[in-house]
Coordinates of C-alpha atoms and ligand atoms in Angstrom, one line a residue:
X1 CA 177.5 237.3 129.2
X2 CA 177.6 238.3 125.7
X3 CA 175.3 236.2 123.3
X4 CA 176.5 235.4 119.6
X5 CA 174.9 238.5 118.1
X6 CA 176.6 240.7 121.2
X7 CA 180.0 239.0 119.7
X8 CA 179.1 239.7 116.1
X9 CA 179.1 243.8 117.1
X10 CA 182.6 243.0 119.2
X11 CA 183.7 241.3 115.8
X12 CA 183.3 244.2 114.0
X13 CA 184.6 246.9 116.2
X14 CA 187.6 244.7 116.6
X15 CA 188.8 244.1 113.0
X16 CA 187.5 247.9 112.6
X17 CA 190.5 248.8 114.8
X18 CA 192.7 246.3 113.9
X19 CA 192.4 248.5 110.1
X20 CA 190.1 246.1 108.1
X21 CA 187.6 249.1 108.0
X22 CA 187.3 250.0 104.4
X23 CA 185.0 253.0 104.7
X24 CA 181.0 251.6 104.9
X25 CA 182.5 248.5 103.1
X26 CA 183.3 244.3 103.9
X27 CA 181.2 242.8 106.9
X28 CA 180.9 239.8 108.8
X29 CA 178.4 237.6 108.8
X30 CA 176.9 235.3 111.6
X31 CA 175.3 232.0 111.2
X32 CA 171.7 232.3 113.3
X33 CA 170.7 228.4 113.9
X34 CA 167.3 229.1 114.4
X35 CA 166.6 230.5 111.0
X36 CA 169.2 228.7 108.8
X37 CA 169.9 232.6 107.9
X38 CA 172.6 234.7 108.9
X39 CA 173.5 238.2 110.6
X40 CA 175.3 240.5 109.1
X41 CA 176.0 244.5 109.2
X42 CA 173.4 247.1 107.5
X43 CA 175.4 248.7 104.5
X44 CA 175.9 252.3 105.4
X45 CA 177.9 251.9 108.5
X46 CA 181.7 251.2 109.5
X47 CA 182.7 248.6 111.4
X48 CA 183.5 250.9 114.2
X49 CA 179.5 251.8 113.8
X50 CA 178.1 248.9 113.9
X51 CA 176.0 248.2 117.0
X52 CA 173.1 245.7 117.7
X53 CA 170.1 247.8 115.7
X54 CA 172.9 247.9 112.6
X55 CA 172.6 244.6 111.9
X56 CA 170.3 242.7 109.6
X57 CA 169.2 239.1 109.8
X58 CA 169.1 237.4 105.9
X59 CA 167.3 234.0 105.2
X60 CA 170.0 232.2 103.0
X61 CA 168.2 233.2 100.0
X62 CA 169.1 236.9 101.1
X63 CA 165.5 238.1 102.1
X64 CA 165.5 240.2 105.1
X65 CA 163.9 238.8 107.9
X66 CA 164.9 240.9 111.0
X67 CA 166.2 244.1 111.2
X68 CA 166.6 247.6 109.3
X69 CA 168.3 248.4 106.7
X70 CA 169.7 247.9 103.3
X71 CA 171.6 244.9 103.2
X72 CA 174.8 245.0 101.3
X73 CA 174.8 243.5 97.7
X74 CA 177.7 240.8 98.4
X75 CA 175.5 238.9 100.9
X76 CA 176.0 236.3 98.6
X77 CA 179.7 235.2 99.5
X78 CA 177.8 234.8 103.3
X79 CA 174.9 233.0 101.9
X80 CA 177.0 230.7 99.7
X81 CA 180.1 229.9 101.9
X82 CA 177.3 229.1 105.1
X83 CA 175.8 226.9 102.4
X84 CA 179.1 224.9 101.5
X85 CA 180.4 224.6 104.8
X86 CA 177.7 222.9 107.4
X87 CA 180.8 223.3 110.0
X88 CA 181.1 227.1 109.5
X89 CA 179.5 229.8 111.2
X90 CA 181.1 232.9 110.5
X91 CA 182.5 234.7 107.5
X92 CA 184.8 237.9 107.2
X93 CA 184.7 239.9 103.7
X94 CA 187.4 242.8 103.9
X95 CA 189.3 244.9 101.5
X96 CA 192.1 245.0 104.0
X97 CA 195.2 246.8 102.0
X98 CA 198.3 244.4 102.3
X99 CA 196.2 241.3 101.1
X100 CA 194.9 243.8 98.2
X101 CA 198.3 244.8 97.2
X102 CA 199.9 241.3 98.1
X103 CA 197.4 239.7 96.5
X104 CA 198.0 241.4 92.6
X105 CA 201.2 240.2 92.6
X106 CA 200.0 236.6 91.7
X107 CA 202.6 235.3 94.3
X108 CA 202.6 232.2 96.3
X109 CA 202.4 233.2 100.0
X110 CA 205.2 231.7 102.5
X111 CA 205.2 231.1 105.8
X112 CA 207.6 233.4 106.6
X113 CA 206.1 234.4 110.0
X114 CA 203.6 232.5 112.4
X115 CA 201.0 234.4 110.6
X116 CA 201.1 232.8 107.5
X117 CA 201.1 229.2 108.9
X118 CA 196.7 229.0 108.8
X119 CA 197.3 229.6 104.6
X120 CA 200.4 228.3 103.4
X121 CA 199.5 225.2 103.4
X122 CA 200.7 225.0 100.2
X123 CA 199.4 228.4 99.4
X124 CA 196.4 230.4 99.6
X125 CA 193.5 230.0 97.3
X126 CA 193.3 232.9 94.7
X127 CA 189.3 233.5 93.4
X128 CA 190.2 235.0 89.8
X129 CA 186.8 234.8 88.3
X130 CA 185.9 238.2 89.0
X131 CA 187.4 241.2 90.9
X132 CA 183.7 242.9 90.6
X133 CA 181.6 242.9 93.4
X134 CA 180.2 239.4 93.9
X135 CA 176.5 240.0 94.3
X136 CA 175.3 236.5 92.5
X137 CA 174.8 233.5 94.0
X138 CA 176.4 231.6 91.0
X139 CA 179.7 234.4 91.9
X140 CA 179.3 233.5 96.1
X141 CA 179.2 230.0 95.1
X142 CA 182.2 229.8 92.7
X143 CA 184.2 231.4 95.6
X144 CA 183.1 228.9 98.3
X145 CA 184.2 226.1 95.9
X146 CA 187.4 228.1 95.6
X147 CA 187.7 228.4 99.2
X148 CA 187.1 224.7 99.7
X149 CA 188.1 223.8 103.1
X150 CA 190.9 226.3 103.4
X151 CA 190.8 228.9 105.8
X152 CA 190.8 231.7 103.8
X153 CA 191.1 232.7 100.2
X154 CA 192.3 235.9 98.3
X155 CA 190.2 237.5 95.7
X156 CA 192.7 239.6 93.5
X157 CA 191.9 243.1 92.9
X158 CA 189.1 243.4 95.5
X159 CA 190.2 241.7 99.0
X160 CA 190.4 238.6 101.2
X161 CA 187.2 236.6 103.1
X162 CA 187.7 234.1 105.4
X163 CA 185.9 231.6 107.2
X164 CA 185.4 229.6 110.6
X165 CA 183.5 227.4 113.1
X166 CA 183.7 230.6 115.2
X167 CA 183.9 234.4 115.1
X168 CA 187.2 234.7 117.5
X169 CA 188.7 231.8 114.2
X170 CA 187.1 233.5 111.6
X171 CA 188.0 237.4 112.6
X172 CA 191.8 236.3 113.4
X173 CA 192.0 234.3 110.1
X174 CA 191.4 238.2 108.6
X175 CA 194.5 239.3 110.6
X176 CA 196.5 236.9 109.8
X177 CA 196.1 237.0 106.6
X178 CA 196.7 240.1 106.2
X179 CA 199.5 240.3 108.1
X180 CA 201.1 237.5 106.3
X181 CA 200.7 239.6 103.2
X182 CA 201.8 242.3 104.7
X183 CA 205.1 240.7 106.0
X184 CA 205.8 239.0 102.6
X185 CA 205.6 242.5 100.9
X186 CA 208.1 243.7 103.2
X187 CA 210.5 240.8 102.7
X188 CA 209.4 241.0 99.0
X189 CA 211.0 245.0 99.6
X190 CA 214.3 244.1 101.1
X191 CA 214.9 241.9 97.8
X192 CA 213.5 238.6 99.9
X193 CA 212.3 236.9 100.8
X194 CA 214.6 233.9 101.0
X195 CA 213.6 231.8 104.3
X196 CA 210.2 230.0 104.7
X197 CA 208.9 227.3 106.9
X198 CA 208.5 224.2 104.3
X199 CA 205.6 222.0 103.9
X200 CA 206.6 220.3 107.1
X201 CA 207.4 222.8 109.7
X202 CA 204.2 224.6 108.3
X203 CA 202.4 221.1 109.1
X204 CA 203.7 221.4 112.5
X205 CA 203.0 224.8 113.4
X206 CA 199.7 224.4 113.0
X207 CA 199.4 223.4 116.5
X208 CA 200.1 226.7 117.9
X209 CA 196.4 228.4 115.9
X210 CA 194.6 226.0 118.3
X211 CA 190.8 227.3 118.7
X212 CA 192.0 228.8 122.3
X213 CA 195.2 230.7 121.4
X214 CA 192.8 232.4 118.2
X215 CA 190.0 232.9 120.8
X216 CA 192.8 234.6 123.3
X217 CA 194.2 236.8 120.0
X218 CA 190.7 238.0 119.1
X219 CA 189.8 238.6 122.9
X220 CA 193.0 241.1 122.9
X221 CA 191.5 242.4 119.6
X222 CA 187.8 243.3 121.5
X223 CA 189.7 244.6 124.6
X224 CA 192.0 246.8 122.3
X225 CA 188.9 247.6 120.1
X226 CA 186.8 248.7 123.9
X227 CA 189.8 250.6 124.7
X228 CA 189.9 253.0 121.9
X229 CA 186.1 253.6 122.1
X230 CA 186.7 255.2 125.5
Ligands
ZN301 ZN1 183.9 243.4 98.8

């Protein structure tokens, strides 16, 4: 039996593999009831790295309060999004490279795989305040508000975060999304794309992300994750 903090290491080592590692950079952060805090990964370490003594506890005002460490300086997106959303408890920052690139080319993003259905719904938010590192809480705020109640948002020039009741929703949102924007640059190649579920079939497809099918997808992602750290 794996507690919450045990599924926060899984999270990482399975968006590590699934190529949201950006070096030492993007985490995932955990929402710890007792404290009103959050757990997140030490900076200094990969995702494939990360382990139980790698991760730090914040307070929501960022102070550390379990754990060793530096903690890394966009703690505020966390701290800010957990503040916005009572209903959320995890959050996934990554640079991830097709929602980068996808992401500059200020286009809408279509539904033009089952992937895209969490986001096109008409389209993903884009946060354009800043493509700096958002280390203020006045920046993690600004992108929460941006983020709304979507499931994920795109900040051009920098990367993707994305947010959930759970780990297994919040982690696969990342995928997705990525893979959405990495499908649409395809078609976007090929001189497409020119077929997209509309507003309505989009509506209707959203019963097949129900919170069990993402928990089954992100349970293949730890599996797949376990199996390459043999
Ligand atoms: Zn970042």
């Amino acid at each position: 039996m794996t507690d919450g903090v045990d599924q926060l290491v899984e999270a990482y080592h399975a968006l590590g593999n699934a190529g949201h590692g950006d070096l030492v950079w993007g985490h995932i952060a955990l929402r710890d009831g007792s404290t009103g805090g959050f757990w997140m990964k030490a900076a200094g370490w990969g995702f494939e790295e990360v382990t139980r003594d790698r991760l730090v506890l914040l307070s929501s005002e960022g102070s550390v309060l379990a754990g060793k460490g530096p903690r890394h300086v966009e703690w505020p997106i966390h701290a800010e999004i957990l503040r916005a959303r009572p209903e959320v408890s995890a959050v996934v920052h990554t640079h991830a490279g097709a929602a980068v690139v996808f992401a500059s080319l200020a286009t809408p993003l279509r539904a033009i795989s089952h992937d895209g259905v969490p986001f096109a719904t008409p389209d993903v938010p884009r946060f354009t305040d800043t493509a700096d590192l958002i280390r203020s809480s006045d920046l993690g705020a600004g992108l929460a508000a941006t983020l709304a109640d979507a499931n994920g948002v795109l900040i051009p020039g920098h990367g993707l975060v994305t947010a959930s009741a759970t780990l297994a929703e919040a982690a696969m949102y990342a995928v997705l999304l990525d893979r959405a924007c990495a499908n649409q640059l395809r078609a976007l190649q090929a001189g497409g794309p020119l077929l997209w579920s509309d507003a309505s079939e989009v509506a209707a497809k959203q019963a097949m992300w129900t919170p069990a099918s993402l928990a089954s997808g992100f349970d293949y992602l730890v599996r797949r994750a376990h199996e390459s750290r043999r």
